[in-house]
Short mmCIF file of N, CA, C and O in Angstrom, two decimals:
data_model
loop_
_atom_site.label_atom_id
_atom_site.label_comp_id
_atom_site.label_asym_id
_atom_site.label_seq_id
_atom_site.Cartn_x
_atom_site.Cartn_y
_atom_site.Cartn_z
N MET A 1413 0.68 126.06 194.51
CA MET A 1413 1.02 127.11 194.48
C MET A 1413 0.07 128.29 194.88
O MET A 1413 -0.64 129.04 195.65
N PHE A 1414 -0.50 128.50 193.71
CA PHE A 1414 -1.23 129.81 193.57
C PHE A 1414 -2.65 128.52 192.67
O PHE A 1414 -3.54 129.45 192.48
N ARG A 1415 -2.81 127.76 193.22
CA ARG A 1415 -3.85 126.96 192.92
C ARG A 1415 -4.25 126.98 191.25
O ARG A 1415 -5.18 126.75 191.32
N VAL A 1416 -3.17 126.62 190.60
CA VAL A 1416 -3.17 126.43 189.41
C VAL A 1416 -3.44 124.81 189.45
O VAL A 1416 -2.20 123.85 189.93
N ARG A 1417 -4.44 124.44 188.74
CA ARG A 1417 -4.18 122.82 188.38
C ARG A 1417 -3.60 122.11 187.47
O ARG A 1417 -3.90 122.86 186.33
N ARG A 1418 -2.77 121.21 187.58
CA ARG A 1418 -2.10 120.65 186.28
C ARG A 1418 -2.74 119.22 185.80
O ARG A 1418 -3.35 118.42 187.32
N GLU A 1419 -2.44 119.23 185.11
CA GLU A 1419 -3.15 117.23 184.57
C GLU A 1419 -2.13 116.66 185.35
O GLU A 1419 -1.10 116.75 184.93
N ARG A 1420 -2.39 115.56 185.72
CA ARG A 1420 -1.62 114.44 186.20
C ARG A 1420 -1.29 113.49 185.42
O ARG A 1420 -2.29 113.17 184.70
N PHE A 1421 -0.36 112.82 185.49
CA PHE A 1421 0.13 111.84 184.52
C PHE A 1421 0.23 110.42 184.94
O PHE A 1421 -0.04 110.27 186.67
N LEU A 1422 -0.58 109.47 184.50
CA LEU A 1422 -0.52 108.20 184.94
C LEU A 1422 0.85 107.63 185.24
O LEU A 1422 1.64 107.66 184.38
N PRO A 1423 0.80 107.15 186.64
CA PRO A 1423 1.80 106.62 187.49
C PRO A 1423 2.29 105.55 186.79
O PRO A 1423 1.76 104.27 186.04
N PRO A 1424 3.63 105.22 186.61
CA PRO A 1424 4.13 103.51 185.97
C PRO A 1424 3.66 102.65 186.78
O PRO A 1424 3.19 102.91 188.09
N ALA A 1425 3.24 101.58 186.05
CA ALA A 1425 2.70 100.46 186.82
C ALA A 1425 3.31 99.91 187.94
O ALA A 1425 4.76 99.82 187.06
N GLY A 1426 3.10 99.24 188.73
CA GLY A 1426 4.18 98.68 189.61
C GLY A 1426 3.75 97.04 189.55
O GLY A 1426 2.94 96.85 188.51
N PRO A 1427 4.70 96.30 190.38
CA PRO A 1427 4.57 95.22 190.72
C PRO A 1427 2.48 94.71 190.65
O PRO A 1427 2.13 95.46 191.38
N LYS A 1428 2.80 92.80 190.60
CA LYS A 1428 1.04 92.84 190.73
C LYS A 1428 0.76 93.24 192.34
O LYS A 1428 1.45 92.82 193.04
N PRO A 1429 -0.41 93.75 192.96
CA PRO A 1429 -1.07 94.05 194.08
C PRO A 1429 -0.88 92.83 194.65
O PRO A 1429 -1.87 91.51 193.94
N ALA A 1430 -1.25 92.98 196.19
CA ALA A 1430 -1.36 91.74 196.91
C ALA A 1430 -2.95 91.39 196.97
O ALA A 1430 -3.69 92.50 196.23
N VAL A 1431 -3.76 90.38 197.21
CA VAL A 1431 -4.83 89.96 197.39
C VAL A 1431 -5.74 91.08 198.41
O VAL A 1431 -4.63 91.18 199.12
N GLY A 1432 -6.50 91.41 197.98
CA GLY A 1432 -7.09 92.27 198.91
C GLY A 1432 -7.21 93.99 198.59
O GLY A 1432 -7.72 94.76 199.16
N ALA A 1433 -5.83 93.88 197.53
CA ALA A 1433 -5.56 95.55 197.40
C ALA A 1433 -6.53 96.25 196.51
O ALA A 1433 -7.59 94.98 196.06
N ARG A 1434 -6.49 97.65 196.11
CA ARG A 1434 -7.66 98.19 195.58
C ARG A 1434 -7.14 98.52 194.37
O ARG A 1434 -6.20 99.22 194.40
N ILE A 1435 -7.62 98.21 193.08
CA ILE A 1435 -6.93 98.98 191.94
C ILE A 1435 -8.22 99.64 191.31
O ILE A 1435 -9.25 99.29 191.18
N VAL A 1436 -7.60 100.95 190.54
CA VAL A 1436 -8.85 102.11 190.08
C VAL A 1436 -8.63 102.10 188.58
O VAL A 1436 -7.03 102.11 187.94
N TRP A 1437 -9.70 102.51 187.87
CA TRP A 1437 -9.46 103.20 186.78
C TRP A 1437 -10.58 104.12 186.33
O TRP A 1437 -11.54 103.94 186.60
N GLY A 1438 -10.10 105.40 186.78
CA GLY A 1438 -10.83 106.48 186.47
C GLY A 1438 -11.92 106.61 187.60
O GLY A 1438 -11.31 106.63 188.77
N ASP A 1439 -12.90 106.41 187.57
CA ASP A 1439 -13.91 106.04 189.11
C ASP A 1439 -14.32 104.83 189.11
O ASP A 1439 -15.35 104.66 189.81
N VAL A 1440 -13.85 104.00 188.50
CA VAL A 1440 -14.27 102.43 188.50
C VAL A 1440 -13.12 101.59 189.79
O VAL A 1440 -11.88 102.11 189.40
N ARG A 1441 -13.60 100.94 190.71
CA ARG A 1441 -12.90 100.17 191.43
C ARG A 1441 -12.62 99.05 191.63
O ARG A 1441 -14.09 98.26 191.54
N MET A 1442 -11.89 97.92 191.58
CA MET A 1442 -11.92 96.40 191.94
C MET A 1442 -11.17 96.07 193.02
O MET A 1442 -10.21 96.46 193.21
N SER A 1443 -11.66 94.94 193.67
CA SER A 1443 -10.66 94.46 194.83
C SER A 1443 -9.89 93.27 194.23
O SER A 1443 -10.46 92.44 193.29
N VAL A 1444 -8.88 93.28 194.16
CA VAL A 1444 -7.55 92.33 193.92
C VAL A 1444 -8.33 90.66 194.52
O VAL A 1444 -8.14 90.95 195.80
N GLN A 1445 -8.20 89.56 193.71
CA GLN A 1445 -8.64 88.47 194.30
C GLN A 1445 -7.96 87.49 194.07
O GLN A 1445 -7.16 87.42 193.14
N ALA A 1446 -7.85 86.35 194.59
CA ALA A 1446 -6.88 85.29 195.10
C ALA A 1446 -6.96 84.53 193.38
O ALA A 1446 -7.98 84.49 192.73
N GLY A 1447 -6.13 84.41 192.59
CA GLY A 1447 -5.78 83.90 191.48
C GLY A 1447 -5.94 84.88 190.09
O GLY A 1447 -5.59 84.24 189.29
N MET A 1448 -5.69 85.98 190.62
CA MET A 1448 -4.98 87.04 189.68
C MET A 1448 -3.70 86.90 189.06
O MET A 1448 -2.61 86.73 190.03
N SER A 1449 -3.74 86.74 187.87
CA SER A 1449 -2.47 85.96 187.30
C SER A 1449 -1.62 87.40 187.24
O SER A 1449 -2.08 88.43 186.96
N GLU A 1450 -0.08 86.87 186.78
CA GLU A 1450 0.50 88.12 186.26
C GLU A 1450 -0.05 88.51 184.71
O GLU A 1450 0.17 90.03 185.02
N SER A 1451 -0.02 87.74 184.28
CA SER A 1451 -0.40 88.20 182.91
C SER A 1451 -2.02 88.76 182.82
O SER A 1451 -1.82 89.93 181.69
N LEU A 1452 -3.04 88.88 184.00
CA LEU A 1452 -3.93 89.56 183.71
C LEU A 1452 -3.63 90.74 184.21
O LEU A 1452 -4.20 92.15 183.90
N TRP A 1453 -2.86 90.94 185.27
CA TRP A 1453 -2.22 92.22 186.13
C TRP A 1453 -1.35 93.05 185.00
O TRP A 1453 -2.02 94.22 184.60
N ARG A 1454 -0.96 92.60 184.41
CA ARG A 1454 -0.07 93.34 183.18
C ARG A 1454 -0.90 93.92 182.03
O ARG A 1454 -0.75 94.99 181.52
N TRP A 1455 -1.87 93.22 181.83
CA TRP A 1455 -3.22 93.16 180.58
C TRP A 1455 -3.97 94.35 181.39
O TRP A 1455 -4.06 95.47 180.57
N LEU A 1456 -4.29 94.31 182.43
CA LEU A 1456 -5.25 95.32 183.33
C LEU A 1456 -4.20 97.09 183.34
O LEU A 1456 -4.84 97.87 183.02
N ALA A 1457 -2.78 96.75 183.49
CA ALA A 1457 -1.89 97.85 184.05
C ALA A 1457 -1.38 98.57 182.71
O ALA A 1457 -2.05 99.59 182.46
N LYS A 1458 -1.87 97.74 181.34
CA LYS A 1458 -1.82 98.30 180.19
C LYS A 1458 -3.15 99.06 179.71
O LYS A 1458 -2.75 100.39 178.95
N MET A 1459 -3.99 98.49 180.21
CA MET A 1459 -5.11 99.58 180.41
C MET A 1459 -5.49 100.68 180.96
O MET A 1459 -6.35 101.43 180.88
N GLY A 1460 -4.35 100.55 181.98
CA GLY A 1460 -4.64 101.96 182.98
C GLY A 1460 -5.14 101.84 184.01
O GLY A 1460 -5.15 102.96 184.82
N TRP A 1461 -5.11 100.66 184.32
CA TRP A 1461 -5.31 100.39 185.80
C TRP A 1461 -3.98 100.52 186.80
O TRP A 1461 -3.17 100.01 186.57
N ARG A 1462 -4.25 101.05 187.87
CA ARG A 1462 -3.65 100.77 189.15
C ARG A 1462 -3.83 100.76 190.49
O ARG A 1462 -5.20 101.06 191.30
N GLU A 1463 -3.22 100.83 191.13
CA GLU A 1463 -3.45 99.91 192.71
C GLU A 1463 -3.37 101.86 193.37
O GLU A 1463 -2.45 102.37 193.45
N VAL A 1464 -4.35 101.84 194.63
CA VAL A 1464 -4.50 102.80 195.16
C VAL A 1464 -3.57 102.45 196.41
O VAL A 1464 -3.38 101.69 197.08
N HIS A 1465 -2.53 103.75 196.51
CA HIS A 1465 -1.49 103.60 197.25
C HIS A 1465 -1.58 104.46 198.53
O HIS A 1465 -0.42 104.36 199.60
N TYR A 1466 -2.67 105.59 198.75
CA TYR A 1466 -2.75 106.17 199.61
C TYR A 1466 -3.94 106.44 200.54
O TYR A 1466 -4.94 105.95 199.80
N ARG A 1467 -3.71 106.53 201.47
CA ARG A 1467 -5.18 106.54 202.68
C ARG A 1467 -5.10 107.91 203.11
O ARG A 1467 -4.06 108.36 203.99
N PRO A 1468 -6.63 108.44 203.25
CA PRO A 1468 -7.46 107.91 203.42
C PRO A 1468 -7.80 108.14 201.94
O PRO A 1468 -7.50 109.12 201.10
N ASP A 1469 -8.43 107.53 200.87
CA ASP A 1469 -8.85 108.17 199.69
C ASP A 1469 -10.26 108.59 199.51
O ASP A 1469 -10.98 107.30 199.66
N ARG A 1470 -10.50 109.64 199.60
CA ARG A 1470 -11.99 110.01 199.79
C ARG A 1470 -13.00 110.14 198.52
O ARG A 1470 -13.55 110.72 198.45
N ARG A 1471 -12.14 109.73 197.38
CA ARG A 1471 -12.93 109.72 195.91
C ARG A 1471 -13.77 108.41 196.22
O ARG A 1471 -13.85 107.46 196.95
N ARG A 1472 -14.77 109.08 195.41
CA ARG A 1472 -16.12 108.24 195.08
C ARG A 1472 -15.69 107.51 193.95
O ARG A 1472 -15.31 107.98 192.69
N TYR A 1473 -15.88 106.17 193.95
CA TYR A 1473 -15.64 104.93 193.17
C TYR A 1473 -17.10 104.23 192.70
O TYR A 1473 -17.73 104.21 193.89
N ARG A 1474 -17.24 103.81 191.54
CA ARG A 1474 -18.05 102.82 191.44
C ARG A 1474 -17.65 101.35 191.64
O ARG A 1474 -16.22 100.88 190.79
N GLU A 1475 -18.06 100.56 192.37
CA GLU A 1475 -17.15 99.33 192.73
C GLU A 1475 -17.72 98.14 191.49
O GLU A 1475 -18.88 97.79 191.60
N VAL A 1476 -16.49 97.29 191.02
CA VAL A 1476 -17.08 96.53 190.15
C VAL A 1476 -17.30 95.37 191.06
O VAL A 1476 -16.62 94.92 191.91
N PRO A 1477 -18.73 94.50 190.84
CA PRO A 1477 -19.01 93.24 191.67
C PRO A 1477 -18.01 92.09 191.66
O PRO A 1477 -17.45 91.83 190.64
N HIS A 1478 -17.86 91.42 192.99
CA HIS A 1478 -17.10 90.38 193.01
C HIS A 1478 -17.07 88.87 191.87
O HIS A 1478 -16.44 88.84 191.78
N ALA A 1479 -18.25 88.98 191.20
CA ALA A 1479 -18.77 88.26 190.67
C ALA A 1479 -18.04 88.23 189.31
O ALA A 1479 -17.37 87.10 188.18
N PHE A 1480 -17.97 89.62 188.95
CA PHE A 1480 -17.29 89.99 187.48
C PHE A 1480 -15.64 89.63 187.53
O PHE A 1480 -14.97 89.49 186.71
N VAL A 1481 -14.95 90.30 188.45
CA VAL A 1481 -13.91 89.72 189.42
C VAL A 1481 -13.57 88.37 188.81
O VAL A 1481 -12.48 88.18 188.26
N THR A 1482 -14.27 87.54 189.64
CA THR A 1482 -14.04 86.13 189.01
C THR A 1482 -14.18 85.71 187.73
O THR A 1482 -13.19 84.98 187.44
N ARG A 1483 -14.93 86.37 187.55
CA ARG A 1483 -15.32 85.70 185.87
C ARG A 1483 -13.91 86.30 185.39
O ARG A 1483 -13.62 85.71 184.40
N LEU A 1484 -13.43 87.59 185.16
CA LEU A 1484 -12.09 88.22 184.38
C LEU A 1484 -10.99 87.41 185.01
O LEU A 1484 -10.29 86.94 183.88
N ILE A 1485 -10.97 86.94 186.25
CA ILE A 1485 -9.81 85.92 186.81
C ILE A 1485 -9.79 84.53 185.83
O ILE A 1485 -8.48 84.20 184.94
N ASP A 1486 -10.81 84.19 185.62
CA ASP A 1486 -10.95 82.31 184.78
C ASP A 1486 -11.06 82.68 183.35
O ASP A 1486 -11.15 81.69 182.88
N ALA A 1487 -11.29 83.87 182.85
CA ALA A 1487 -11.46 84.42 181.38
C ALA A 1487 -10.17 83.94 180.76
O ALA A 1487 -9.17 84.21 181.27
N SER A 1488 -10.45 83.52 179.32
CA SER A 1488 -9.18 83.55 178.50
C SER A 1488 -8.89 84.76 177.96
O SER A 1488 -9.60 85.84 178.00
N PRO A 1489 -7.53 85.04 177.53
CA PRO A 1489 -7.09 86.33 177.18
C PRO A 1489 -8.13 87.16 176.14
O PRO A 1489 -8.18 88.51 176.10
N ASP A 1490 -8.57 85.85 175.48
CA ASP A 1490 -9.55 86.57 174.20
C ASP A 1490 -10.71 87.63 174.68
O ASP A 1490 -11.49 87.95 174.08
N GLU A 1491 -11.16 86.79 175.95
CA GLU A 1491 -12.20 87.16 176.53
C GLU A 1491 -12.48 88.48 177.13
O GLU A 1491 -13.76 88.98 177.86
N ARG A 1492 -11.17 88.77 177.80
CA ARG A 1492 -10.89 89.66 179.04
C ARG A 1492 -11.69 90.90 178.31
O ARG A 1492 -12.46 91.45 179.66
N GLU A 1493 -11.43 91.78 177.62
CA GLU A 1493 -11.94 92.74 177.17
C GLU A 1493 -13.56 92.93 177.29
O GLU A 1493 -14.17 93.73 177.32
N ARG A 1494 -14.11 91.74 176.37
CA ARG A 1494 -15.59 91.75 176.65
C ARG A 1494 -16.10 91.74 178.20
O ARG A 1494 -17.26 92.54 178.47
N ILE A 1495 -15.26 90.80 179.08
CA ILE A 1495 -15.72 90.53 180.58
C ILE A 1495 -15.74 92.01 181.04
O ILE A 1495 -16.16 92.55 181.94
N LEU A 1496 -14.57 92.99 180.94
CA LEU A 1496 -13.97 94.02 181.77
C LEU A 1496 -15.21 94.97 181.12
O LEU A 1496 -15.82 96.11 181.96
N GLU A 1497 -15.75 94.93 179.88
CA GLU A 1497 -16.65 96.13 179.92
C GLU A 1497 -17.77 95.69 180.14
O GLU A 1497 -18.56 96.77 180.79
N ALA A 1498 -18.33 94.26 180.27
CA ALA A 1498 -19.28 94.39 181.37
C ALA A 1498 -19.63 94.33 182.70
O ALA A 1498 -20.07 94.87 183.15
N ALA A 1499 -18.36 94.19 183.26
CA ALA A 1499 -17.80 94.95 184.79
C ALA A 1499 -17.80 95.64 184.87
O ALA A 1499 -18.80 96.21 185.85
N ILE A 1500 -17.33 96.92 183.99
CA ILE A 1500 -17.65 98.11 184.10
C ILE A 1500 -18.93 98.82 183.74
O ILE A 1500 -19.75 99.92 184.80
N ALA A 1501 -19.41 98.46 183.01
CA ALA A 1501 -21.07 98.85 183.27
C ALA A 1501 -21.95 97.97 184.23
O ALA A 1501 -22.82 99.06 184.22
N ASN A 1502 -21.65 97.44 184.82
CA ASN A 1502 -22.21 96.73 186.01
C ASN A 1502 -21.77 97.23 187.33
O ASN A 1502 -22.37 97.21 188.45
N ALA A 1503 -20.59 98.35 187.16
CA ALA A 1503 -20.32 98.65 188.55
C ALA A 1503 -21.19 100.04 189.01
O ALA A 1503 -21.89 100.38 188.19
N ALA A 1504 -21.20 100.02 190.25
CA ALA A 1504 -22.07 100.68 190.77
C ALA A 1504 -21.50 101.43 192.28
O ALA A 1504 -20.58 100.98 192.96
N VAL A 1505 -21.83 102.64 192.61
CA VAL A 1505 -21.34 103.38 193.89
C VAL A 1505 -22.10 102.83 195.25
O VAL A 1505 -23.30 102.55 194.88
N ARG A 1506 -21.22 102.31 195.73
CA ARG A 1506 -21.25 101.62 197.24
C ARG A 1506 -21.75 103.02 198.07
O ARG A 1506 -20.79 103.92 197.96
N THR A 1507 -22.88 102.60 198.69
CA THR A 1507 -23.47 103.74 199.29
C THR A 1507 -23.31 103.42 200.95
O THR A 1507 -23.43 102.30 201.30
N GLN A 1508 -22.37 104.26 201.70
CA GLN A 1508 -22.27 103.89 202.96
C GLN A 1508 -22.15 105.20 203.97
O GLN A 1508 -22.01 106.15 203.05
N PRO A 1509 -22.36 104.96 204.77
CA PRO A 1509 -22.21 106.27 205.66
C PRO A 1509 -20.59 106.86 205.95
O PRO A 1509 -19.93 106.30 206.24
N PRO A 1510 -20.58 108.16 206.01
CA PRO A 1510 -19.51 109.10 206.33
C PRO A 1510 -18.91 108.27 207.49
O PRO A 1510 -19.58 107.87 209.07
N ARG A 1511 -17.21 108.15 207.70
CA ARG A 1511 -16.78 107.76 208.73
C ARG A 1511 -17.30 108.55 210.16
O ARG A 1511 -16.97 109.74 209.96
N GLY A 1512 -17.17 108.15 211.65
CA GLY A 1512 -17.19 108.82 212.62
C GLY A 1512 -18.99 109.12 212.70
O GLY A 1512 -19.37 109.95 213.38
N ILE A 1513 -19.81 108.89 212.14
CA ILE A 1513 -21.25 109.03 212.22
C ILE A 1513 -21.62 107.82 212.24
O ILE A 1513 -21.63 106.78 211.27
N ARG A 1514 -22.65 107.93 213.27
CA ARG A 1514 -22.94 106.28 213.64
C ARG A 1514 -24.66 106.63 213.41
O ARG A 1514 -25.29 107.77 213.16
N LEU A 1515 -25.14 105.53 212.54
CA LEU A 1515 -26.67 105.10 212.16
C LEU A 1515 -27.66 105.17 213.36
O LEU A 1515 -27.08 104.43 214.23
N PRO A 1516 -28.43 105.68 213.47
CA PRO A 1516 -29.39 105.46 214.82
C PRO A 1516 -29.85 103.77 214.52
O PRO A 1516 -30.18 103.20 213.29
N THR A 1517 -30.05 103.09 215.65
CA THR A 1517 -30.48 101.76 215.48
C THR A 1517 -32.07 101.98 215.99
O THR A 1517 -32.48 102.96 216.89
N LEU A 1518 -32.67 100.73 215.54
CA LEU A 1518 -33.83 100.77 215.59
C LEU A 1518 -33.94 100.06 217.09
O LEU A 1518 -33.29 98.88 217.30
N PRO A 1519 -35.32 100.38 218.18
CA PRO A 1519 -35.47 99.56 219.22
C PRO A 1519 -36.00 98.21 219.03
O PRO A 1519 -36.32 98.21 218.27
N GLY A 1520 -35.70 97.28 219.56
CA GLY A 1520 -35.62 96.02 219.70
C GLY A 1520 -36.76 95.71 220.32
O GLY A 1520 -37.70 96.58 221.04
N PRO A 1521 -37.40 93.97 219.80
CA PRO A 1521 -38.61 94.09 220.87
C PRO A 1521 -38.21 94.26 222.23
O PRO A 1521 -37.33 93.39 222.84
N ARG A 1522 -39.32 94.49 223.05
CA ARG A 1522 -39.25 94.70 224.35
C ARG A 1522 -40.08 93.89 225.01
O ARG A 1522 -40.99 93.22 224.63
N ASN A 1523 -39.48 93.41 226.24
CA ASN A 1523 -40.24 92.47 227.10
C ASN A 1523 -40.94 92.85 227.71
O ASN A 1523 -40.97 93.92 228.46
N GLY A 1524 -42.60 91.85 227.55
CA GLY A 1524 -43.71 92.49 228.24
C GLY A 1524 -44.51 93.73 227.61
O GLY A 1524 -45.07 94.58 228.66
N ALA A 1525 -44.19 94.03 226.58
CA ALA A 1525 -44.60 95.23 225.90
C ALA A 1525 -45.84 94.77 224.97
O ALA A 1525 -45.22 94.04 224.26
#
């Protein structure tokens, strides 16, 4: 109301997200892939990961590479923390043009020129 910022609390963890959903932790985001177990989701939720439920989400995230998500799914519970740390360390900001802005296209080869 008076532009006084309040610290937001972490919402409660919900059920395991569907395949293709995005989950976030701070400024890091990953896509849920097939094979994510209920126990892996509970472990990630306990670590603070939450599903993004609102659109459009305009915040900028660092994306975890899909290969690391697959390695995390295939990992034993003892290896999860090490793999998640490596995944976060390898997360990078995806660059894409803002919606509604079209990039110029290069002219293709011309016949007879």
